[in-house]
PDB file of N, CA and C in Angstrom:
ATOM      1  N   ASN A 543      80.418 129.739 119.620  1.00 52.00           N
ATOM      2  CA  ASN A 543      78.915 130.188 119.363  1.00 52.00           C
ATOM      3  C   ASN A 543      78.221 128.790 118.638  1.00 52.00           C
ATOM      4  N   GLY A 544      79.075 127.753 118.654  1.00 62.00           N
ATOM      5  CA  GLY A 544      78.497 126.566 118.121  1.00 62.00           C
ATOM      6  C   GLY A 544      78.362 126.179 116.734  1.00 62.00           C
ATOM      7  N   SER A 545      78.725 127.414 115.864  1.00 80.00           N
ATOM      8  CA  SER A 545      78.405 127.133 114.514  1.00 80.00           C
ATOM      9  C   SER A 545      79.466 126.309 114.120  1.00 80.00           C
ATOM     10  N   LYS A 546      79.149 125.934 112.886  1.00 86.00           N
ATOM     11  CA  LYS A 546      80.199 124.732 112.168  1.00 86.00           C
ATOM     12  C   LYS A 546      81.094 125.623 111.175  1.00 86.00           C
ATOM     13  N   PRO A 547      82.339 125.171 111.081  1.00 90.00           N
ATOM     14  CA  PRO A 547      83.328 125.708 110.403  1.00 90.00           C
ATOM     15  C   PRO A 547      82.913 125.932 108.972  1.00 90.00           C
ATOM     16  N   GLY A 548      83.155 127.032 108.314  1.00 93.00           N
ATOM     17  CA  GLY A 548      82.914 127.396 107.103  1.00 93.00           C
ATOM     18  C   GLY A 548      83.895 126.634 106.013  1.00 93.00           C
ATOM     19  N   PRO A 549      83.745 126.642 104.818  1.00 94.00           N
ATOM     20  CA  PRO A 549      84.579 126.289 103.867  1.00 94.00           C
ATOM     21  C   PRO A 549      86.144 126.452 103.995  1.00 94.00           C
ATOM     22  N   LYS A 550      86.280 127.779 104.411  1.00 92.00           N
ATOM     23  CA  LYS A 550      87.805 128.193 104.496  1.00 92.00           C
ATOM     24  C   LYS A 550      88.548 127.582 105.777  1.00 92.00           C
ATOM     25  N   GLU A 551      87.772 127.384 106.793  1.00 93.00           N
ATOM     26  CA  GLU A 551      88.246 126.681 108.137  1.00 93.00           C
ATOM     27  C   GLU A 551      88.205 125.245 107.864  1.00 93.00           C
ATOM     28  N   THR A 552      87.346 124.855 107.035  1.00 94.00           N
ATOM     29  CA  THR A 552      87.581 123.317 106.820  1.00 94.00           C
ATOM     30  C   THR A 552      88.868 123.232 106.186  1.00 94.00           C
ATOM     31  N   LEU A 553      89.112 123.883 105.062  1.00 93.00           N
ATOM     32  CA  LEU A 553      90.307 123.773 104.474  1.00 93.00           C
ATOM     33  C   LEU A 553      91.510 123.836 105.266  1.00 93.00           C
ATOM     34  N   GLU A 554      91.607 124.760 106.164  1.00 89.00           N
ATOM     35  CA  GLU A 554      92.879 125.038 107.045  1.00 89.00           C
ATOM     36  C   GLU A 554      93.006 123.859 108.030  1.00 89.00           C
ATOM     37  N   THR A 555      91.756 123.594 108.534  1.00 91.00           N
ATOM     38  CA  THR A 555      91.935 122.245 109.438  1.00 91.00           C
ATOM     39  C   THR A 555      92.379 120.948 108.751  1.00 91.00           C
ATOM     40  N   PHE A 556      92.036 120.913 107.483  1.00 92.00           N
ATOM     41  CA  PHE A 556      92.147 119.719 106.601  1.00 92.00           C
ATOM     42  C   PHE A 556      93.763 119.601 106.443  1.00 92.00           C
ATOM     43  N   TYR A 557      94.435 120.923 106.132  1.00 87.00           N
ATOM     44  CA  TYR A 557      95.892 120.878 105.892  1.00 87.00           C
ATOM     45  C   TYR A 557      96.573 120.814 107.258  1.00 87.00           C
ATOM     46  N   ARG A 558      96.067 121.214 108.188  1.00 85.00           N
ATOM     47  CA  ARG A 558      96.969 121.210 109.461  1.00 85.00           C
ATOM     48  C   ARG A 558      97.073 119.723 109.921  1.00 85.00           C
ATOM     49  N   ASN A 559      95.958 119.020 109.738  1.00 88.00           N
ATOM     50  CA  ASN A 559      95.728 117.470 110.250  1.00 88.00           C
ATOM     51  C   ASN A 559      96.752 116.683 109.219  1.00 88.00           C
ATOM     52  N   LEU A 560      96.484 116.850 107.835  1.00 85.00           N
ATOM     53  CA  LEU A 560      97.241 116.393 106.892  1.00 85.00           C
ATOM     54  C   LEU A 560      98.771 116.286 107.280  1.00 85.00           C
ATOM     55  N   CYS A 561      99.336 117.718 107.401  1.00 79.00           N
ATOM     56  CA  CYS A 561     100.761 117.823 107.591  1.00 79.00           C
ATOM     57  C   CYS A 561     101.248 117.324 108.841  1.00 79.00           C
ATOM     58  N   SER A 562     100.457 117.306 109.889  1.00 81.00           N
ATOM     59  CA  SER A 562     100.834 116.638 111.045  1.00 81.00           C
ATOM     60  C   SER A 562     100.646 115.110 111.271  1.00 81.00           C
ATOM     61  N   GLY A 563     100.333 114.509 110.035  1.00 82.00           N
ATOM     62  CA  GLY A 563     100.153 112.992 110.033  1.00 82.00           C
ATOM     63  C   GLY A 563      98.812 112.594 110.410  1.00 82.00           C
ATOM     64  N   GLU A 564      97.982 113.384 111.080  1.00 88.00           N
ATOM     65  CA  GLU A 564      96.505 113.057 111.444  1.00 88.00           C
ATOM     66  C   GLU A 564      95.742 112.712 110.162  1.00 88.00           C
ATOM     67  N   MET A 565      95.991 111.616 109.519  1.00 88.00           N
ATOM     68  CA  MET A 565      95.286 111.212 108.327  1.00 88.00           C
ATOM     69  C   MET A 565      93.739 110.960 108.564  1.00 88.00           C
ATOM     70  N   ALA A 566      93.263 110.266 109.724  1.00 91.00           N
ATOM     71  CA  ALA A 566      92.090 110.038 109.809  1.00 91.00           C
ATOM     72  C   ALA A 566      91.176 111.200 110.137  1.00 91.00           C
ATOM     73  N   THR A 567      91.881 112.127 110.539  1.00 93.00           N
ATOM     74  CA  THR A 567      90.844 113.599 111.126  1.00 93.00           C
ATOM     75  C   THR A 567      90.852 114.195 109.595  1.00 93.00           C
ATOM     76  N   ALA A 568      91.953 114.313 108.890  1.00 93.00           N
ATOM     77  CA  ALA A 568      91.824 114.972 107.391  1.00 93.00           C
ATOM     78  C   ALA A 568      90.950 114.279 106.819  1.00 93.00           C
ATOM     79  N   GLN A 569      90.849 112.791 106.752  1.00 94.00           N
ATOM     80  CA  GLN A 569      89.984 112.024 105.879  1.00 94.00           C
ATOM     81  C   GLN A 569      88.465 112.280 106.358  1.00 94.00           C
ATOM     82  N   SER A 570      88.238 112.785 107.645  1.00 95.00           N
ATOM     83  CA  SER A 570      87.008 112.970 108.193  1.00 95.00           C
ATOM     84  C   SER A 570      86.317 114.378 107.664  1.00 95.00           C
ATOM     85  N   LEU A 571      87.179 115.229 107.208  1.00 96.00           N
ATOM     86  CA  LEU A 571      86.713 116.441 106.611  1.00 96.00           C
ATOM     87  C   LEU A 571      86.562 116.281 105.100  1.00 96.00           C
ATOM     88  N   CYS A 572      86.622 115.111 104.722  1.00 96.00           N
ATOM     89  CA  CYS A 572      86.492 114.900 103.351  1.00 96.00           C
ATOM     90  C   CYS A 572      84.929 114.200 103.011  1.00 96.00           C
ATOM     91  N   ALA A 573      84.351 114.489 101.872  1.00 94.00           N
ATOM     92  CA  ALA A 573      83.102 113.827 101.504  1.00 94.00           C
ATOM     93  C   ALA A 573      83.581 112.326 101.408  1.00 94.00           C
ATOM     94  N   GLU A 574      82.436 111.479 101.648  1.00 86.00           N
ATOM     95  CA  GLU A 574      82.770 109.988 101.526  1.00 86.00           C
ATOM     96  C   GLU A 574      83.100 109.675 100.065  1.00 86.00           C
ATOM     97  N   ASP A 575      84.062 108.763  99.749  1.00 83.00           N
ATOM     98  CA  ASP A 575      84.429 108.498  98.520  1.00 83.00           C
ATOM     99  C   ASP A 575      85.024 109.490  97.625  1.00 83.00           C
ATOM    100  N   ALA A 576      85.572 110.483  98.362  1.00 87.00           N
ATOM    101  CA  ALA A 576      86.119 111.573  97.710  1.00 87.00           C
ATOM    102  C   ALA A 576      87.430 111.759  98.472  1.00 87.00           C
ATOM    103  N   MET A 577      88.570 112.328  97.461  1.00 90.00           N
ATOM    104  CA  MET A 577      89.934 112.605  98.086  1.00 90.00           C
ATOM    105  C   MET A 577      90.654 111.353  98.570  1.00 90.00           C
ATOM    106  N   GLY A 578      90.305 110.142  98.247  1.00 87.00           N
ATOM    107  CA  GLY A 578      91.088 108.950  98.549  1.00 87.00           C
ATOM    108  C   GLY A 578      92.331 108.896  98.022  1.00 87.00           C
ATOM    109  N   GLY A 579      92.396 109.092  96.580  1.00 89.00           N
ATOM    110  CA  GLY A 579      93.662 109.246  95.905  1.00 89.00           C
ATOM    111  C   GLY A 579      94.570 110.312  96.353  1.00 89.00           C
ATOM    112  N   TYR A 580      94.270 111.458  96.737  1.00 87.00           N
ATOM    113  CA  TYR A 580      94.888 112.521  97.192  1.00 87.00           C
ATOM    114  C   TYR A 580      95.422 112.257  98.458  1.00 87.00           C
ATOM    115  N   LEU A 581      94.793 111.734  99.498  1.00 88.00           N
ATOM    116  CA  LEU A 581      95.303 111.195 100.757  1.00 88.00           C
ATOM    117  C   LEU A 581      96.173 110.122 100.716  1.00 88.00           C
ATOM    118  N   ASP A 582      96.024 109.098  99.593  1.00 88.00           N
ATOM    119  CA  ASP A 582      96.851 108.079  99.479  1.00 88.00           C
ATOM    120  C   ASP A 582      98.173 108.551  99.158  1.00 88.00           C
ATOM    121  N   ARG A 583      98.210 109.350  98.099  1.00 85.00           N
ATOM    122  CA  ARG A 583      99.453 109.967  97.815  1.00 85.00           C
ATOM    123  C   ARG A 583     100.480 110.665  98.900  1.00 85.00           C
ATOM    124  N   PHE A 584      99.752 111.392  99.648  1.00 82.00           N
ATOM    125  CA  PHE A 584     100.251 112.122 100.688  1.00 82.00           C
ATOM    126  C   PHE A 584     100.685 111.203 101.588  1.00 82.00           C
ATOM    127  N   ARG A 585      99.757 110.353 102.036  1.00 83.00           N
ATOM    128  CA  ARG A 585     100.165 109.328 103.126  1.00 83.00           C
ATOM    129  C   ARG A 585     101.378 108.517 102.521  1.00 83.00           C
ATOM    130  N   THR A 586     101.715 108.083 101.198  1.00 83.00           N
ATOM    131  CA  THR A 586     102.720 107.408 100.918  1.00 83.00           C
ATOM    132  C   THR A 586     103.883 108.121 100.955  1.00 83.00           C
ATOM    133  N   ARG A 587     103.967 109.485 100.543  1.00 79.00           N
ATOM    134  CA  ARG A 587     104.882 110.357 100.592  1.00 79.00           C
ATOM    135  C   ARG A 587     105.370 110.543 102.127  1.00 79.00           C
ATOM    136  N   TRP A 588     104.383 110.511 103.087  1.00 77.00           N
ATOM    137  CA  TRP A 588     104.622 110.962 104.555  1.00 77.00           C
ATOM    138  C   TRP A 588     105.388 109.580 105.011  1.00 77.00           C
ATOM    139  N   GLU A 589     104.998 108.402 104.805  1.00 77.00           N
ATOM    140  CA  GLU A 589     105.620 107.343 105.253  1.00 77.00           C
ATOM    141  C   GLU A 589     107.020 106.992 104.599  1.00 77.00           C
ATOM    142  N   MET A 590     107.105 107.433 103.365  1.00 77.00           N
ATOM    143  CA  MET A 590     108.546 107.103 102.961  1.00 77.00           C
ATOM    144  C   MET A 590     109.726 108.158 103.584  1.00 77.00           C
ATOM    145  N   ASN A 591     109.316 108.988 104.216  1.00 75.00           N
ATOM    146  CA  ASN A 591     110.310 109.974 104.922  1.00 75.00           C
ATOM    147  C   ASN A 591     110.445 109.603 106.379  1.00 75.00           C
ATOM    148  N   ASP A 592     111.748 109.785 106.836  1.00 76.00           N
ATOM    149  CA  ASP A 592     111.993 109.484 108.366  1.00 76.00           C
ATOM    150  C   ASP A 592     111.604 110.294 109.202  1.00 76.00           C
ATOM    151  N   SER A 593     111.265 110.061 110.583  1.00 77.00           N
ATOM    152  CA  SER A 593     110.791 110.721 111.636  1.00 77.00           C
ATOM    153  C   SER A 593     111.220 112.105 111.724  1.00 77.00           C
ATOM    154  N   THR A 594     112.612 112.446 111.424  1.00 77.00           N
ATOM    155  CA  THR A 594     113.112 113.822 111.503  1.00 77.00           C
ATOM    156  C   THR A 594     112.558 114.717 110.264  1.00 77.00           C
ATOM    157  N   VAL A 595     112.418 114.047 109.230  1.00 73.00           N
ATOM    158  CA  VAL A 595     111.855 115.082 108.034  1.00 73.00           C
ATOM    159  C   VAL A 595     110.288 115.136 108.454  1.00 73.00           C
ATOM    160  N   ARG A 596     109.678 114.217 108.626  1.00 71.00           N
ATOM    161  CA  ARG A 596     108.134 114.340 109.288  1.00 71.00           C
ATOM    162  C   ARG A 596     108.040 115.532 110.270  1.00 71.00           C
ATOM    163  N   LYS A 597     108.977 115.570 111.287  1.00 73.00           N
ATOM    164  CA  LYS A 597     108.959 116.566 112.318  1.00 73.00           C
ATOM    165  C   LYS A 597     109.225 117.955 111.755  1.00 73.00           C
ATOM    166  N   ILE A 598     110.014 118.049 110.834  1.00 71.00           N
ATOM    167  CA  ILE A 598     110.410 119.293 110.256  1.00 71.00           C
ATOM    168  C   ILE A 598     109.268 119.809 109.541  1.00 71.00           C
ATOM    169  N   ALA A 599     108.552 119.018 108.624  1.00 69.00           N
ATOM    170  CA  ALA A 599     107.525 119.084 107.810  1.00 69.00           C
ATOM    171  C   ALA A 599     106.324 119.527 108.638  1.00 69.00           C
ATOM    172  N   SER A 600     106.040 118.868 109.853  1.00 69.00           N
ATOM    173  CA  SER A 600     104.898 119.015 110.801  1.00 69.00           C
ATOM    174  C   SER A 600     104.990 120.403 111.276  1.00 69.00           C
ATOM    175  N   ASP A 601     106.308 120.814 111.684  1.00 69.00           N
ATOM    176  CA  ASP A 601     106.559 122.197 112.275  1.00 69.00           C
ATOM    177  C   ASP A 601     106.133 123.128 111.212  1.00 69.00           C
ATOM    178  N   ILE A 602     106.774 123.137 109.994  1.00 62.00           N
ATOM    179  CA  ILE A 602     106.573 124.019 108.821  1.00 62.00           C
ATOM    180  C   ILE A 602     105.047 124.282 108.640  1.00 62.00           C
ATOM    181  N   MET A 603     104.358 123.241 108.431  1.00 63.00           N
ATOM    182  CA  MET A 603     102.959 123.196 107.971  1.00 63.00           C
ATOM    183  C   MET A 603     101.886 123.353 109.038  1.00 63.00           C
ATOM    184  N   THR A 604     102.252 123.553 110.291  1.00 63.00           N
ATOM    185  CA  THR A 604     101.123 123.539 111.227  1.00 63.00           C
ATOM    186  C   THR A 604     100.818 125.226 111.256  1.00 63.00           C
ATOM    187  N   ASP A 605     101.863 126.021 110.914  1.00 73.00           N
ATOM    188  CA  ASP A 605     101.401 127.312 110.616  1.00 73.00           C
ATOM    189  C   ASP A 605     101.131 127.861 109.205  1.00 73.00           C
ATOM    190  N   ILE A 606      99.934 127.054 108.965  1.00 78.00           N
ATOM    191  CA  ILE A 606      99.234 127.330 107.516  1.00 78.00           C
ATOM    192  C   ILE A 606      98.196 128.266 107.408  1.00 78.00           C
ATOM    193  N   SER A 607      97.992 129.142 106.404  1.00 83.00           N
ATOM    194  CA  SER A 607      96.823 129.825 106.333  1.00 83.00           C
ATOM    195  C   SER A 607      96.519 129.883 104.748  1.00 83.00           C
ATOM    196  N   VAL A 608      95.231 129.772 104.649  1.00 87.00           N
ATOM    197  CA  VAL A 608      94.411 129.725 103.633  1.00 87.00           C
ATOM    198  C   VAL A 608      93.860 131.221 103.045  1.00 87.00           C
ATOM    199  N   ASP A 609      94.418 131.690 102.113  1.00 92.00           N
ATOM    200  CA  ASP A 609      93.678 133.132 101.713  1.00 92.00           C
ATOM    201  C   ASP A 609      92.857 132.930 100.378  1.00 92.00           C
ATOM    202  N   VAL A 610      91.562 133.065 100.767  1.00 93.00           N
ATOM    203  CA  VAL A 610      90.698 132.881  99.547  1.00 93.00           C
ATOM    204  C   VAL A 610      90.612 133.826  98.712  1.00 93.00           C
ATOM    205  N   THR A 611      90.893 133.818  97.335  1.00 94.00           N
ATOM    206  CA  THR A 611      90.739 134.957  96.300  1.00 94.00           C
ATOM    207  C   THR A 611      89.628 135.119  95.587  1.00 94.00           C
ATOM    208  N   ASP A 612      88.908 133.744  95.402  1.00 96.00           N
ATOM    209  CA  ASP A 612      87.427 133.900  94.836  1.00 96.00           C
ATOM    210  C   ASP A 612      86.756 132.823  95.198  1.00 96.00           C
ATOM    211  N   SER A 613      85.623 132.785  95.225  1.00 95.00           N
ATOM    212  CA  SER A 613      84.747 131.547  95.470  1.00 95.00           C
ATOM    213  C   SER A 613      83.286 131.574  94.518  1.00 95.00           C
ATOM    214  N   GLN A 614      82.736 130.622  94.267  1.00 96.00           N
ATOM    215  CA  GLN A 614      81.696 130.335  93.598  1.00 96.00           C
ATOM    216  C   GLN A 614      80.682 129.239  94.179  1.00 96.00           C
ATOM    217  N   GLN A 615      79.776 129.861  94.703  1.00 95.00           N
ATOM    218  CA  GLN A 615      78.785 128.834  95.359  1.00 95.00           C
ATOM    219  C   GLN A 615      77.424 128.550  94.524  1.00 95.00           C
ATOM    220  N   GLU A 616      77.164 127.284  94.206  1.00 94.00           N
ATOM    221  CA  GLU A 616      76.005 126.735  93.482  1.00 94.00           C
ATOM    222  C   GLU A 616      75.256 125.765  94.466  1.00 94.00           C
ATOM    223  N   GLY A 617      74.156 126.225  94.964  1.00 91.00           N
ATOM    224  CA  GLY A 617      73.383 125.320  96.001  1.00 91.00           C
ATOM    225  C   GLY A 617      74.206 124.804  97.083  1.00 91.00           C
ATOM    226  N   GLN A 618      74.430 123.421  97.248  1.00 92.00           N
ATOM    227  CA  GLN A 618      75.022 123.023  98.407  1.00 92.00           C
ATOM    228  C   GLN A 618      76.561 122.744  97.996  1.00 92.00           C
ATOM    229  N   ASN A 619      77.082 123.205  96.960  1.00 96.00           N
ATOM    230  CA  ASN A 619      78.369 123.166  96.394  1.00 96.00           C
ATOM    231  C   ASN A 619      79.094 124.607  96.447  1.00 96.00           C
ATOM    232  N   ILE A 620      80.529 124.418  96.748  1.00 97.00           N
ATOM    233  CA  ILE A 620      81.043 125.950  96.645  1.00 97.00           C
ATOM    234  C   ILE A 620      82.511 125.602  96.196  1.00 97.00           C
ATOM    235  N   THR A 621      82.876 126.203  95.368  1.00 97.00           N
ATOM    236  CA  THR A 621      84.317 126.209  94.683  1.00 97.00           C
ATOM    237  C   THR A 621      85.138 127.351  95.017  1.00 97.00           C
ATOM    238  N   ILE A 622      86.225 127.199  95.705  1.00 96.00           N
ATOM    239  CA  ILE A 622      87.093 127.981  96.410  1.00 96.00           C
ATOM    240  C   ILE A 622      88.429 128.107  95.572  1.00 96.00           C
ATOM    241  N   PHE A 623      88.723 129.561  95.324  1.00 97.00           N
ATOM    242  CA  PHE A 623      90.254 129.651  94.714  1.00 97.00           C
ATOM    243  C   PHE A 623      91.154 130.173  95.852  1.00 97.00           C
ATOM    244  N   TYR A 624      92.177 129.794  96.006  1.00 94.00           N
ATOM    245  CA  TYR A 624      92.854 130.144  97.269  1.00 94.00           C
ATOM    246  C   TYR A 624      94.386 129.995  97.132  1.00 94.00           C
ATOM    247  N   ARG A 625      95.015 130.614  97.883  1.00 92.00           N
ATOM    248  CA  ARG A 625      96.418 130.241  98.026  1.00 92.00           C
ATOM    249  C   ARG A 625      96.723 130.067  99.428  1.00 92.00           C
ATOM    250  N   TRP A 626      97.362 128.709  99.556  1.00 84.00           N
ATOM    251  CA  TRP A 626      97.834 128.409 100.955  1.00 84.00           C
ATOM    252  C   TRP A 626      99.307 128.671 101.428  1.00 84.00           C
ATOM    253  N   THR A 627      99.635 129.172 102.413  1.00 85.00           N
ATOM    254  CA  THR A 627     100.828 129.794 102.603  1.00 85.00           C
ATOM    255  C   THR A 627     101.446 129.275 104.075  1.00 85.00           C
ATOM    256  N   ALA A 628     102.470 128.674 104.068  1.00 78.00           N
ATOM    257  CA  ALA A 628     103.207 127.919 105.172  1.00 78.00           C
ATOM    258  C   ALA A 628     104.258 128.894 105.717  1.00 78.00           C
ATOM    259  N   THR A 629     104.743 128.506 106.944  1.00 74.00           N
ATOM    260  CA  THR A 629     106.003 129.137 107.361  1.00 74.00           C
ATOM    261  C   THR A 629     107.021 129.019 106.321  1.00 74.00           C
ATOM    262  N   GLY A 630     107.734 130.047 106.455  1.00 73.00           N
ATOM    263  CA  GLY A 630     108.992 130.045 105.392  1.00 73.00           C
ATOM    264  C   GLY A 630     108.564 130.762 103.992  1.00 73.00           C
ATOM    265  N   GLY A 631     107.311 131.169 103.797  1.00 77.00           N
ATOM    266  CA  GLY A 631     106.914 131.621 102.441  1.00 77.00           C
ATOM    267  C   GLY A 631     106.564 130.560 101.458  1.00 77.00           C
ATOM    268  N   LEU A 632     106.546 129.390 101.857  1.00 80.00           N
ATOM    269  CA  LEU A 632     106.092 128.317 100.818  1.00 80.00           C
ATOM    270  C   LEU A 632     104.567 128.589 100.575  1.00 80.00           C
ATOM    271  N   ASN A 633     104.211 128.628  99.419  1.00 86.00           N
ATOM    272  CA  ASN A 633     102.834 128.658  99.086  1.00 86.00           C
ATOM    273  C   ASN A 633     102.246 128.038  97.718  1.00 86.00           C
ATOM    274  N   LYS A 634     101.220 127.952  97.652  1.00 89.00           N
ATOM    275  CA  LYS A 634     100.628 127.075  96.209  1.00 89.00           C
ATOM    276  C   LYS A 634      99.273 127.987  96.183  1.00 89.00           C
ATOM    277  N   GLU A 635      98.899 128.087  94.765  1.00 94.00           N
ATOM    278  CA  GLU A 635      97.583 128.321  94.347  1.00 94.00           C
ATOM    279  C   GLU A 635      96.843 126.973  94.110  1.00 94.00           C
ATOM    280  N   LYS A 636      95.631 127.030  94.523  1.00 94.00           N
ATOM    281  CA  LYS A 636      94.865 125.814  94.825  1.00 94.00           C
ATOM    282  C   LYS A 636      93.279 125.880  94.313  1.00 94.00           C
ATOM    283  N   ILE A 637      92.546 125.237  93.988  1.00 96.00           N
ATOM    284  CA  ILE A 637      91.206 125.351  93.807  1.00 96.00           C
ATOM    285  C   ILE A 637      90.434 123.897  94.580  1.00 96.00           C
ATOM    286  N   ALA A 638      89.478 124.432  95.491  1.00 96.00           N
ATOM    287  CA  ALA A 638      89.106 123.207  96.145  1.00 96.00           C
ATOM    288  C   ALA A 638      87.669 123.398  96.029  1.00 96.00           C
ATOM    289  N   THR A 639      86.782 122.081  95.901  1.00 97.00           N
ATOM    290  CA  THR A 639      85.463 122.060  95.851  1.00 97.00           C
ATOM    291  C   THR A 639      84.979 121.417  97.165  1.00 97.00           C
ATOM    292  N   LEU A 640      84.026 121.992  97.857  1.00 97.00           N
ATOM    293  CA  LEU A 640      83.481 121.476  98.904  1.00 97.00           C
ATOM    294  C   LEU A 640      81.840 121.236  98.847  1.00 97.00           C
ATOM    295  N   LYS A 641      81.290 120.505  99.525  1.00 96.00           N
ATOM    296  CA  LYS A 641      79.933 120.318  99.438  1.00 96.00           C
ATOM    297  C   LYS A 641      79.429 120.189 100.905  1.00 96.00           C
ATOM    298  N   LYS A 642      78.027 120.685 101.039  1.00 94.00           N
ATOM    299  CA  LYS A 642      77.400 120.489 102.583  1.00 94.00           C
ATOM    300  C   LYS A 642      76.892 119.137 102.495  1.00 94.00           C
ATOM    301  N   GLU A 643      77.290 118.372 103.480  1.00 91.00           N
ATOM    302  CA  GLU A 643      76.648 117.164 103.825  1.00 91.00           C
ATOM    303  C   GLU A 643      76.291 117.310 105.354  1.00 91.00           C
ATOM    304  N   GLU A 644      75.120 117.158 105.620  1.00 89.00           N
ATOM    305  CA  GLU A 644      74.422 117.219 106.973  1.00 89.00           C
ATOM    306  C   GLU A 644      74.965 118.346 107.651  1.00 89.00           C
ATOM    307  N   GLY A 645      74.930 119.451 106.815  1.00 91.00           N
ATOM    308  CA  GLY A 645      75.256 120.737 107.627  1.00 91.00           C
ATOM    309  C   GLY A 645      76.636 121.060 107.769  1.00 91.00           C
ATOM    310  N   GLU A 646      77.481 120.053 107.276  1.00 94.00           N
ATOM    311  CA  GLU A 646      78.920 120.326 107.321  1.00 94.00           C
ATOM    312  C   GLU A 646      79.796 120.398 105.949  1.00 94.00           C
ATOM    313  N   TRP A 647      80.740 121.267 105.721  1.00 96.00           N
ATOM    314  CA  TRP A 647      81.237 121.441 104.595  1.00 96.00           C
ATOM    315  C   TRP A 647      82.339 120.200 104.559  1.00 96.00           C
ATOM    316  N   LYS A 648      82.374 119.563 103.391  1.00 97.00           N
ATOM    317  CA  LYS A 648      83.282 118.499 103.324  1.00 97.00           C
ATOM    318  C   LYS A 648      84.033 118.631 101.827  1.00 97.00           C
ATOM    319  N   ILE A 649      85.223 118.374 101.761  1.00 97.00           N
ATOM    320  CA  ILE A 649      86.025 118.590 100.679  1.00 97.00           C
ATOM    321  C   ILE A 649      85.777 117.471  99.541  1.00 97.00           C
ATOM    322  N   THR A 650      85.601 117.720  98.339  1.00 97.00           N
ATOM    323  CA  THR A 650      85.457 116.892  97.363  1.00 97.00           C
ATOM    324  C   THR A 650      86.472 116.736  96.448  1.00 97.00           C
ATOM    325  N   ALA A 651      87.243 117.716  96.206  1.00 96.00           N
ATOM    326  CA  ALA A 651      88.345 117.843  95.370  1.00 96.00           C
ATOM    327  C   ALA A 651      89.276 118.970  95.835  1.00 96.00           C
ATOM    328  N   ILE A 652      90.470 118.779  95.381  1.00 94.00           N
ATOM    329  CA  ILE A 652      91.423 119.924  95.419  1.00 94.00           C
ATOM    330  C   ILE A 652      92.596 119.701  94.348  1.00 94.00           C
ATOM    331  N   THR A 653      92.555 120.739  93.713  1.00 94.00           N
ATOM    332  CA  THR A 653      93.383 120.717  92.555  1.00 94.00           C
ATOM    333  C   THR A 653      94.466 121.803  92.523  1.00 94.00           C
ATOM    334  N   ASP A 654      95.576 121.874  91.694  1.00 92.00           N
ATOM    335  CA  ASP A 654      96.356 123.022  91.431  1.00 92.00           C
ATOM    336  C   ASP A 654      95.750 123.948  90.627  1.00 92.00           C
ATOM    337  N   ARG A 655      95.923 125.205  90.825  1.00 89.00           N
ATOM    338  CA  ARG A 655      95.417 126.223  89.995  1.00 89.00           C
ATOM    339  C   ARG A 655      96.553 126.627  88.885  1.00 89.00           C
ATOM    340  N   HIS A 656      96.216 126.652  87.705  1.00 77.00           N
ATOM    341  CA  HIS A 656      97.066 126.813  86.506  1.00 77.00           C
ATOM    342  C   HIS A 656      96.715 128.145  86.107  1.00 77.00           C
TER     343      HIS A 656
END
């Protein structure tokens, strides 16, 4: 239908790209000057592992789902409380903040939910 992905779809696409080593595509889903540290830390961990470990991680993380438990929207910004779940039951509670830039949702922050 040509509509832009919503915040949940943007997060799912971000994680799939991140976990398959597609750092440039993951970065494109983030607001400019946001998430650089997050991506750098992930990239460092990714590059420290050998190709076998990366392949296993990629296989596990490609089947990832984002289950939104709550969201709060203020104007062009939205905060999403969610759990992401990967193959094998690996899951984490997270909070993401996204903002609309030129009609597309861009990630500005992801933190652990405590």
